[in-house]
Amino acid sequence: MTAMIGEAGTRDAQEAFDAAVAADERIEPRDWMPDAYRATLVRQIAQHAHSEIIGMQPESNWLTRAPSLRRKAILMAKVQDEAGHGLYLYSAAETLGVSRDELLDKLHTGRQKYSSIFNYPTLTWADVGAVGWLVDGAAIINQVPICRCSYGPYARAMVRVCKEESFHQRQGYELLHTLSKGTPEQHAMAQDAVDRWWWPSMMMFGPPDDESTHSAQSMAWKIKRHSNDELRQRFVDICVPQAEILGLTLPDPDIRWNEERGQHDFGAIDWSEFWDVLRGNGPCNEERLNRRRQAHEDGAWVREAAAAYSEKHDRRTERDRHAEHDQHGKAQA
Ligand SMILES: [Fe+2]
Ligand SMILES: [Fe+2]
């Protein structure tokens, strides 16, 4: 593109791009955009899409063991939603000139990442509740601002995703509420799940602002609207009163209301654990990737059948068009 439009053209295009971003307009697939902007979006949207589909695994673990038909139906709907989120996001990434095959290959070979949160195991039924309340809750806080992202297809995909995430968060909250107000054993199970998921959820907002490598540029491009630490603070402020209603304790003795700041203070995060899980040493990294690769191989026949069907369909339309053309010719003769 750059070579075709020449140096002056690139300058004009860059100016038009900058003006659109400054005016809060959307950048669309056919618009000129800087290579680094495109690359950042591909990386972020792909990582987001991968997280949606890998995120199906920890919860699908409980589909066959849900304690009632009602709970099973809810969980099935939720896990299916996550598959749908993956599809919207892969489609959004494809508008930037990459293919889904290419992205999946990068996931399977470890060249692209997914959110580290899914490398933790779901040990009890209460984990389904804690994941919904905390993990989907954190996801919403991250994703609501992306509805105003400068790249149109990504922003639009997020509108529906966020509506569905809010259902996910509520089902987790309601599940934990039921357990917490149930027998002492159920309450203990809910508390244990919250104890294990709290800190990993806090890490979902990414490293602190002064260590976050991509943040400043993404904010300037309006891909990102708030810093990691701002979003993390919002999460704590939302969770504290909800935990009170649930009758559960957040496993951080340093959480307290700070009158001066009008926000909650909270304890220090163990970032060594975050970097370790990111490096592939989390409890389930290998299991998740192996399962994903296996699912991809198992689905090969579906992709082949779909491709064969689409080819047949194209051939038929082509033949019908020729037949129509011939008949038209005869009628005129
Ligand atoms: Fe999702
Ligand atoms: Fe979700």
mmCIF file of C-alpha atoms and ligand atoms in Angstrom:
data_model
loop_
_atom_site.group_PDB
_atom_site.id
_atom_site.type_symbol
_atom_site.label_atom_id
_atom_site.label_comp_id
_atom_site.label_asym_id
_atom_site.label_seq_id
_atom_site.Cartn_x
_atom_site.Cartn_y
_atom_site.Cartn_z
ATOM 1 C CA MET A 1 0.000 0.000 0.000
ATOM 2 C CA THR A 2 2.697 2.429 1.078
ATOM 3 C CA ALA A 3 4.699 1.783 -2.089
ATOM 4 C CA MET A 4 1.637 2.310 -4.269
ATOM 5 C CA ILE A 5 0.505 5.616 -2.885
ATOM 6 C CA GLY A 6 3.976 7.121 -2.662
ATOM 7 C CA GLU A 7 5.586 9.113 0.090
ATOM 8 C CA ALA A 8 3.356 12.196 -0.105
ATOM 9 C CA GLY A 9 0.288 9.953 -0.290
ATOM 10 C CA THR A 10 1.396 8.117 2.845
ATOM 11 C CA ARG A 11 1.775 11.425 4.629
ATOM 12 C CA ASP A 12 -1.763 12.427 3.639
ATOM 13 C CA ALA A 13 -3.092 9.027 4.637
ATOM 14 C CA GLN A 14 -1.315 9.225 7.991
ATOM 15 C CA GLU A 15 -2.816 12.669 8.558
ATOM 16 C CA ALA A 16 -6.294 11.403 7.716
ATOM 17 C CA PHE A 17 -5.796 8.476 10.087
ATOM 18 C CA ASP A 18 -4.574 10.721 12.923
ATOM 19 C CA ALA A 19 -7.487 13.101 12.400
ATOM 20 C CA ALA A 20 -10.014 10.263 12.459
ATOM 21 C CA VAL A 21 -8.551 8.878 15.702
ATOM 22 C CA ALA A 22 -8.484 12.354 17.266
ATOM 23 C CA ALA A 23 -12.131 12.960 16.287
ATOM 24 C CA ASP A 24 -13.162 9.603 17.826
ATOM 25 C CA GLU A 25 -14.200 8.266 14.446
ATOM 26 C CA ARG A 26 -13.879 4.573 13.609
ATOM 27 C CA ILE A 27 -11.121 3.169 11.421
ATOM 28 C CA GLU A 28 -12.629 0.637 9.005
ATOM 29 C CA PRO A 29 -10.944 -2.318 7.218
ATOM 30 C CA ARG A 30 -10.506 -0.496 3.870
ATOM 31 C CA ASP A 31 -9.045 2.647 5.452
ATOM 32 C CA TRP A 32 -5.316 3.240 5.407
ATOM 33 C CA MET A 33 -3.730 2.505 8.777
ATOM 34 C CA PRO A 34 -0.143 2.430 10.060
ATOM 35 C CA ASP A 35 1.460 -1.025 9.888
ATOM 36 C CA ALA A 36 2.147 -0.994 13.635
ATOM 37 C CA TYR A 37 -1.532 -0.186 14.370
ATOM 38 C CA ARG A 38 -2.593 -3.149 12.233
ATOM 39 C CA ALA A 39 -0.031 -5.445 13.871
ATOM 40 C CA THR A 40 -1.085 -4.378 17.376
ATOM 41 C CA LEU A 41 -4.736 -5.060 16.595
ATOM 42 C CA VAL A 42 -3.989 -8.452 15.056
ATOM 43 C CA ARG A 43 -1.988 -9.426 18.150
ATOM 44 C CA GLN A 44 -4.627 -8.163 20.588
ATOM 45 C CA ILE A 45 -7.726 -9.467 18.779
ATOM 46 C CA ALA A 46 -6.074 -12.854 18.166
ATOM 47 C CA GLN A 47 -5.082 -13.159 21.811
ATOM 48 C CA HIS A 48 -8.630 -12.210 22.770
ATOM 49 C CA ALA A 49 -10.142 -14.785 20.367
ATOM 50 C CA HIS A 50 -7.793 -17.514 21.620
ATOM 51 C CA SER A 51 -8.756 -16.690 25.216
ATOM 52 C CA GLU A 52 -12.443 -17.102 24.413
ATOM 53 C CA ILE A 53 -12.043 -20.590 22.997
ATOM 54 C CA ILE A 54 -9.404 -21.834 25.469
ATOM 55 C CA GLY A 55 -11.638 -20.388 28.206
ATOM 56 C CA MET A 56 -14.295 -22.955 27.277
ATOM 57 C CA GLN A 57 -12.128 -25.731 28.709
ATOM 58 C CA PRO A 58 -12.005 -25.057 32.473
ATOM 59 C CA GLU A 59 -15.788 -24.785 32.655
ATOM 60 C CA SER A 60 -16.740 -27.488 30.193
ATOM 61 C CA ASN A 61 -14.936 -29.699 32.690
ATOM 62 C CA TRP A 62 -18.092 -29.356 34.833
ATOM 63 C CA LEU A 63 -20.782 -29.768 32.153
ATOM 64 C CA THR A 64 -21.305 -33.472 32.822
ATOM 65 C CA ARG A 65 -21.222 -32.985 36.590
ATOM 66 C CA ALA A 66 -23.510 -29.964 37.059
ATOM 67 C CA PRO A 67 -25.704 -30.607 40.129
ATOM 68 C CA SER A 68 -29.050 -30.053 38.350
ATOM 69 C CA LEU A 69 -30.579 -29.830 34.894
ATOM 70 C CA ARG A 70 -31.091 -26.084 35.398
ATOM 71 C CA ARG A 71 -27.409 -25.543 36.244
ATOM 72 C CA LYS A 72 -26.332 -27.691 33.319
ATOM 73 C CA ALA A 73 -28.496 -25.740 30.857
ATOM 74 C CA ILE A 74 -27.100 -22.439 32.140
ATOM 75 C CA LEU A 75 -23.510 -23.622 31.949
ATOM 76 C CA MET A 76 -23.989 -25.047 28.459
ATOM 77 C CA ALA A 77 -25.373 -21.726 27.257
ATOM 78 C CA LYS A 78 -22.418 -19.919 28.783
ATOM 79 C CA VAL A 79 -19.770 -22.194 27.280
ATOM 80 C CA GLN A 80 -21.461 -21.907 23.867
ATOM 81 C CA ASP A 81 -21.419 -18.122 24.168
ATOM 82 C CA GLU A 82 -17.647 -18.261 24.608
ATOM 83 C CA ALA A 83 -17.331 -20.236 21.355
ATOM 84 C CA GLY A 84 -19.413 -17.535 19.677
ATOM 85 C CA HIS A 85 -17.172 -14.811 21.086
ATOM 86 C CA GLY A 86 -14.188 -16.614 19.596
ATOM 87 C CA LEU A 87 -15.887 -16.625 16.193
ATOM 88 C CA TYR A 88 -16.781 -12.906 16.205
ATOM 89 C CA LEU A 89 -13.223 -12.099 17.187
ATOM 90 C CA TYR A 90 -11.543 -14.320 14.592
ATOM 91 C CA SER A 91 -13.795 -12.652 12.009
ATOM 92 C CA ALA A 92 -12.770 -9.214 13.295
ATOM 93 C CA ALA A 93 -9.095 -10.225 13.013
ATOM 94 C CA GLU A 94 -9.662 -11.460 9.447
ATOM 95 C CA THR A 95 -10.748 -7.963 8.383
ATOM 96 C CA LEU A 96 -7.108 -6.971 9.027
ATOM 97 C CA GLY A 97 -5.811 -9.366 6.371
ATOM 98 C CA VAL A 98 -4.921 -12.461 8.382
ATOM 99 C CA SER A 99 -6.655 -15.830 8.147
ATOM 100 C CA ARG A 100 -8.180 -17.837 10.948
ATOM 101 C CA ASP A 101 -6.033 -20.850 9.983
ATOM 102 C CA GLU A 102 -2.925 -18.769 10.390
ATOM 103 C CA LEU A 103 -4.006 -17.516 13.824
ATOM 104 C CA LEU A 104 -4.981 -20.969 15.051
ATOM 105 C CA ASP A 105 -1.646 -22.293 13.865
ATOM 106 C CA LYS A 106 0.119 -19.605 15.889
ATOM 107 C CA LEU A 107 -1.915 -20.543 18.959
ATOM 108 C CA HIS A 108 -1.172 -24.238 18.529
ATOM 109 C CA THR A 109 2.557 -23.652 18.115
ATOM 110 C CA GLY A 110 2.743 -21.270 21.078
ATOM 111 C CA ARG A 111 3.591 -18.181 18.972
ATOM 112 C CA GLN A 112 0.459 -16.352 20.120
ATOM 113 C CA LYS A 113 -0.851 -16.268 23.676
ATOM 114 C CA TYR A 114 -4.188 -16.520 25.422
ATOM 115 C CA SER A 115 -5.106 -15.135 28.824
ATOM 116 C CA SER A 116 -3.100 -16.823 31.602
ATOM 117 C CA ILE A 117 -6.191 -17.066 33.786
ATOM 118 C CA PHE A 118 -7.263 -20.189 31.900
ATOM 119 C CA ASN A 119 -4.138 -22.024 32.989
ATOM 120 C CA TYR A 120 -5.625 -22.501 36.455
ATOM 121 C CA PRO A 121 -7.713 -25.615 37.192
ATOM 122 C CA THR A 122 -11.420 -25.666 38.158
ATOM 123 C CA LEU A 123 -11.240 -27.987 41.161
ATOM 124 C CA THR A 124 -14.815 -27.903 42.508
ATOM 125 C CA TRP A 125 -18.307 -26.966 41.332
ATOM 126 C CA ALA A 126 -17.945 -23.672 43.196
ATOM 127 C CA ASP A 127 -15.178 -22.755 40.742
ATOM 128 C CA VAL A 128 -17.843 -22.373 38.056
ATOM 129 C CA GLY A 129 -19.352 -19.669 40.259
ATOM 130 C CA ALA A 130 -16.029 -17.998 41.040
ATOM 131 C CA VAL A 131 -15.017 -17.998 37.369
ATOM 132 C CA GLY A 132 -18.328 -16.397 36.379
ATOM 133 C CA TRP A 133 -18.267 -13.794 39.105
ATOM 134 C CA LEU A 134 -14.580 -12.873 39.037
ATOM 135 C CA VAL A 135 -13.136 -13.916 35.661
ATOM 136 C CA ASP A 136 -16.107 -12.873 33.524
ATOM 137 C CA GLY A 137 -16.495 -9.870 35.836
ATOM 138 C CA ALA A 138 -12.911 -8.792 35.142
ATOM 139 C CA ALA A 139 -13.409 -9.499 31.434
ATOM 140 C CA ILE A 140 -16.391 -7.108 31.338
ATOM 141 C CA ILE A 141 -14.383 -4.331 32.951
ATOM 142 C CA ASN A 142 -11.637 -4.865 30.365
ATOM 143 C CA GLN A 143 -14.031 -5.142 27.437
ATOM 144 C CA VAL A 144 -16.649 -2.436 27.998
ATOM 145 C CA PRO A 145 -14.137 0.302 27.027
ATOM 146 C CA ILE A 146 -13.232 -1.698 23.885
ATOM 147 C CA CYS A 147 -16.794 -0.998 22.624
ATOM 148 C CA ARG A 148 -15.312 2.476 21.927
ATOM 149 C CA CYS A 149 -12.082 1.147 20.386
ATOM 150 C CA SER A 150 -10.920 3.096 17.316
ATOM 151 C CA TYR A 151 -11.066 -0.007 15.096
ATOM 152 C CA GLY A 152 -14.706 -0.449 13.979
ATOM 153 C CA PRO A 153 -15.024 -4.251 13.630
ATOM 154 C CA TYR A 154 -13.429 -4.865 17.042
ATOM 155 C CA ALA A 155 -15.571 -2.221 18.754
ATOM 156 C CA ARG A 156 -18.786 -3.586 17.235
ATOM 157 C CA ALA A 157 -17.977 -7.203 18.144
ATOM 158 C CA MET A 158 -17.528 -6.096 21.763
ATOM 159 C CA VAL A 159 -21.053 -4.696 22.081
ATOM 160 C CA ARG A 160 -22.677 -8.117 21.865
ATOM 161 C CA VAL A 161 -19.848 -9.845 23.715
ATOM 162 C CA CYS A 162 -20.281 -7.525 26.701
ATOM 163 C CA LYS A 163 -24.029 -8.174 26.893
ATOM 164 C CA GLU A 164 -23.345 -11.886 27.056
ATOM 165 C CA GLU A 165 -20.499 -11.459 29.546
ATOM 166 C CA SER A 166 -22.867 -9.694 31.866
ATOM 167 C CA PHE A 167 -25.119 -12.779 31.876
ATOM 168 C CA HIS A 168 -22.016 -14.893 32.624
ATOM 169 C CA GLN A 169 -21.060 -12.706 35.546
ATOM 170 C CA ARG A 170 -24.556 -12.885 37.017
ATOM 171 C CA GLN A 171 -24.847 -16.656 36.701
ATOM 172 C CA GLY A 172 -21.560 -16.995 38.608
ATOM 173 C CA TYR A 173 -22.701 -14.536 41.257
ATOM 174 C CA GLU A 174 -26.036 -16.302 41.696
ATOM 175 C CA LEU A 175 -24.341 -19.705 41.892
ATOM 176 C CA LEU A 176 -21.934 -18.502 44.595
ATOM 177 C CA HIS A 177 -24.786 -16.823 46.470
ATOM 178 C CA THR A 178 -26.737 -20.099 46.575
ATOM 179 C CA LEU A 179 -23.687 -22.023 47.813
ATOM 180 C CA SER A 180 -22.674 -19.379 50.312
ATOM 181 C CA LYS A 181 -26.139 -19.325 51.905
ATOM 182 C CA GLY A 182 -26.384 -23.149 51.821
ATOM 183 C CA THR A 183 -24.858 -25.734 54.173
ATOM 184 C CA PRO A 184 -21.578 -24.973 56.000
ATOM 185 C CA GLU A 185 -19.811 -27.330 53.548
ATOM 186 C CA GLN A 186 -21.244 -25.452 50.551
ATOM 187 C CA HIS A 187 -20.243 -22.135 52.073
ATOM 188 C CA ALA A 188 -16.691 -23.423 52.646
ATOM 189 C CA MET A 189 -16.519 -24.631 49.047
ATOM 190 C CA ALA A 190 -17.575 -21.193 47.754
ATOM 191 C CA GLN A 191 -15.023 -19.452 49.987
ATOM 192 C CA ASP A 192 -12.250 -21.795 48.872
ATOM 193 C CA ALA A 193 -13.019 -21.087 45.207
ATOM 194 C CA VAL A 194 -12.945 -17.320 45.777
ATOM 195 C CA ASP A 195 -9.665 -17.676 47.685
ATOM 196 C CA ARG A 196 -8.061 -19.399 44.688
ATOM 197 C CA TRP A 197 -9.513 -17.201 41.916
ATOM 198 C CA TRP A 198 -9.179 -13.746 43.445
ATOM 199 C CA TRP A 199 -5.510 -13.044 42.801
ATOM 200 C CA PRO A 200 -5.339 -14.585 39.313
ATOM 201 C CA SER A 201 -8.388 -12.414 38.426
ATOM 202 C CA MET A 202 -6.592 -9.312 39.698
ATOM 203 C CA MET A 203 -3.718 -10.187 37.355
ATOM 204 C CA MET A 204 -6.071 -10.305 34.345
ATOM 205 C CA PHE A 205 -5.693 -6.536 33.987
ATOM 206 C CA GLY A 206 -2.053 -7.029 33.072
ATOM 207 C CA PRO A 207 1.158 -5.719 34.628
ATOM 208 C CA PRO A 208 1.238 -2.407 36.536
ATOM 209 C CA ASP A 209 1.189 0.705 34.336
ATOM 210 C CA ASP A 210 4.889 1.466 34.701
ATOM 211 C CA GLU A 211 5.800 -2.047 33.466
ATOM 212 C CA SER A 212 3.218 -2.414 30.722
ATOM 213 C CA THR A 213 5.025 -2.401 27.368
ATOM 214 C CA HIS A 214 2.137 -1.829 24.945
ATOM 215 C CA SER A 215 -0.085 0.478 26.986
ATOM 216 C CA ALA A 216 1.019 4.013 26.031
ATOM 217 C CA GLN A 217 0.879 3.483 22.263
ATOM 218 C CA SER A 218 -2.448 1.626 22.480
ATOM 219 C CA MET A 219 -3.919 4.493 24.493
ATOM 220 C CA ALA A 220 -2.702 7.014 21.904
ATOM 221 C CA TRP A 221 -4.381 4.970 19.158
ATOM 222 C CA LYS A 222 -7.549 4.703 21.264
ATOM 223 C CA ILE A 223 -7.440 0.919 21.118
ATOM 224 C CA LYS A 224 -7.141 1.079 24.882
ATOM 225 C CA ARG A 225 -9.052 3.707 26.865
ATOM 226 C CA HIS A 226 -7.961 3.169 30.472
ATOM 227 C CA SER A 227 -4.722 1.995 32.028
ATOM 228 C CA ASN A 228 -4.315 -1.472 33.595
ATOM 229 C CA ASP A 229 -4.164 -0.029 37.107
ATOM 230 C CA GLU A 230 -7.299 2.102 36.602
ATOM 231 C CA LEU A 231 -9.267 -0.936 35.463
ATOM 232 C CA ARG A 232 -7.916 -3.067 38.319
ATOM 233 C CA GLN A 233 -9.012 -0.414 40.820
ATOM 234 C CA ARG A 234 -12.492 -0.372 39.283
ATOM 235 C CA PHE A 235 -12.659 -4.165 39.666
ATOM 236 C CA VAL A 236 -11.770 -4.031 43.376
ATOM 237 C CA ASP A 237 -14.295 -1.260 44.022
ATOM 238 C CA ILE A 238 -17.056 -3.276 42.344
ATOM 239 C CA CYS A 239 -16.166 -6.609 43.995
ATOM 240 C CA VAL A 240 -15.881 -5.477 47.621
ATOM 241 C CA PRO A 241 -19.599 -4.672 48.196
ATOM 242 C CA GLN A 242 -20.638 -7.710 46.112
ATOM 243 C CA ALA A 243 -18.491 -9.989 48.310
ATOM 244 C CA GLU A 244 -20.267 -8.566 51.342
ATOM 245 C CA ILE A 245 -23.684 -9.469 49.941
ATOM 246 C CA LEU A 246 -22.372 -12.915 49.051
ATOM 247 C CA GLY A 247 -21.159 -13.391 52.623
ATOM 248 C CA LEU A 248 -17.687 -14.259 51.322
ATOM 249 C CA THR A 249 -14.299 -12.790 52.147
ATOM 250 C CA LEU A 250 -11.830 -11.574 49.539
ATOM 251 C CA PRO A 251 -8.446 -13.117 50.422
ATOM 252 C CA ASP A 252 -6.645 -9.813 50.856
ATOM 253 C CA PRO A 253 -6.299 -8.514 54.446
ATOM 254 C CA ASP A 254 -5.145 -5.125 53.120
ATOM 255 C CA ILE A 255 -8.424 -4.261 51.408
ATOM 256 C CA ARG A 256 -9.942 -1.225 53.095
ATOM 257 C CA TRP A 257 -11.854 1.884 52.084
ATOM 258 C CA ASN A 258 -9.629 4.910 51.575
ATOM 259 C CA GLU A 259 -11.725 7.952 52.396
ATOM 260 C CA GLU A 260 -9.251 10.360 50.858
ATOM 261 C CA ARG A 261 -9.026 8.605 47.487
ATOM 262 C CA GLY A 262 -12.662 7.548 47.497
ATOM 263 C CA GLN A 263 -11.460 4.074 46.458
ATOM 264 C CA HIS A 264 -10.356 0.860 48.137
ATOM 265 C CA ASP A 265 -6.723 0.215 48.964
ATOM 266 C CA PHE A 266 -5.558 -3.313 48.339
ATOM 267 C CA GLY A 267 -2.528 -5.532 48.901
ATOM 268 C CA ALA A 268 0.488 -6.112 46.677
ATOM 269 C CA ILE A 269 0.176 -8.579 43.811
ATOM 270 C CA ASP A 270 2.686 -11.412 43.451
ATOM 271 C CA TRP A 271 3.836 -10.626 39.911
ATOM 272 C CA SER A 272 6.433 -13.394 39.930
ATOM 273 C CA GLU A 273 3.529 -15.843 39.735
ATOM 274 C CA PHE A 274 2.027 -13.917 36.805
ATOM 275 C CA TRP A 275 5.264 -13.996 34.792
ATOM 276 C CA ASP A 276 5.769 -17.644 35.631
ATOM 277 C CA VAL A 277 2.314 -18.665 34.362
ATOM 278 C CA LEU A 278 2.840 -16.484 31.279
ATOM 279 C CA ARG A 279 6.108 -18.308 30.610
ATOM 280 C CA GLY A 280 4.140 -21.546 30.436
ATOM 281 C CA ASN A 281 4.631 -22.849 33.968
ATOM 282 C CA GLY A 282 1.026 -22.522 35.156
ATOM 283 C CA PRO A 283 -0.761 -25.576 36.497
ATOM 284 C CA CYS A 284 -2.605 -26.298 33.225
ATOM 285 C CA ASN A 285 -0.687 -24.667 30.314
ATOM 286 C CA GLU A 286 0.246 -27.949 28.698
ATOM 287 C CA GLU A 287 -3.115 -29.586 29.280
ATOM 288 C CA ARG A 288 -5.015 -26.662 27.699
ATOM 289 C CA LEU A 289 -2.863 -26.499 24.580
ATOM 290 C CA ASN A 290 -2.865 -30.276 24.082
ATOM 291 C CA ARG A 291 -6.642 -30.375 24.398
ATOM 292 C CA ARG A 292 -6.956 -27.517 21.896
ATOM 293 C CA ARG A 293 -4.659 -29.193 19.347
ATOM 294 C CA GLN A 294 -6.571 -32.441 19.773
ATOM 295 C CA ALA A 295 -9.923 -30.666 19.277
ATOM 296 C CA HIS A 296 -8.547 -29.064 16.109
ATOM 297 C CA GLU A 297 -7.430 -32.431 14.724
ATOM 298 C CA ASP A 298 -10.729 -34.054 15.677
ATOM 299 C CA GLY A 299 -12.561 -31.297 13.805
ATOM 300 C CA ALA A 300 -10.587 -31.743 10.563
ATOM 301 C CA TRP A 301 -13.396 -33.737 8.916
ATOM 302 C CA VAL A 302 -15.893 -30.937 9.627
ATOM 303 C CA ARG A 303 -13.644 -28.357 7.948
ATOM 304 C CA GLU A 304 -13.068 -30.675 4.973
ATOM 305 C CA ALA A 305 -16.790 -31.376 4.603
ATOM 306 C CA ALA A 306 -17.626 -27.664 4.805
ATOM 307 C CA ALA A 307 -14.974 -26.825 2.193
ATOM 308 C CA ALA A 308 -16.224 -29.615 -0.143
ATOM 309 C CA TYR A 309 -19.817 -28.417 0.256
ATOM 310 C CA SER A 310 -18.904 -24.834 -0.482
ATOM 311 C CA GLU A 311 -16.971 -25.902 -3.600
ATOM 312 C CA LYS A 312 -19.926 -27.951 -4.822
ATOM 313 C CA HIS A 313 -22.237 -25.034 -4.153
ATOM 314 C CA ASP A 314 -19.965 -22.661 -6.138
ATOM 315 C CA ARG A 315 -19.816 -25.115 -9.052
ATOM 316 C CA ARG A 316 -23.599 -25.430 -9.082
ATOM 317 C CA THR A 317 -24.159 -21.676 -9.080
ATOM 318 C CA GLU A 318 -21.647 -21.365 -11.892
ATOM 319 C CA ARG A 319 -23.433 -24.097 -13.903
ATOM 320 C CA ASP A 320 -26.850 -22.531 -13.303
ATOM 321 C CA ARG A 321 -25.524 -19.195 -14.486
ATOM 322 C CA HIS A 322 -24.225 -20.763 -17.706
ATOM 323 C CA ALA A 323 -27.517 -22.597 -18.288
ATOM 324 C CA GLU A 324 -29.449 -19.395 -17.779
ATOM 325 C CA HIS A 325 -27.131 -17.569 -20.146
ATOM 326 C CA ASP A 326 -27.591 -20.289 -22.833
ATOM 327 C CA GLN A 327 -31.344 -20.192 -22.523
ATOM 328 C CA HIS A 328 -31.340 -16.436 -22.753
ATOM 329 C CA GLY A 329 -29.224 -16.705 -25.923
ATOM 330 C CA LYS A 330 -31.641 -19.217 -27.482
ATOM 331 C CA ALA A 331 -34.665 -17.090 -26.660
ATOM 332 C CA GLN A 332 -33.120 -14.127 -28.436
ATOM 333 C CA ALA A 333 -32.107 -16.176 -31.519
HETATM 334 FE FE FE B 1 -16.424 -14.405 26.422
HETATM 335 FE FE FE B 2 -17.755 -15.052 29.467
#
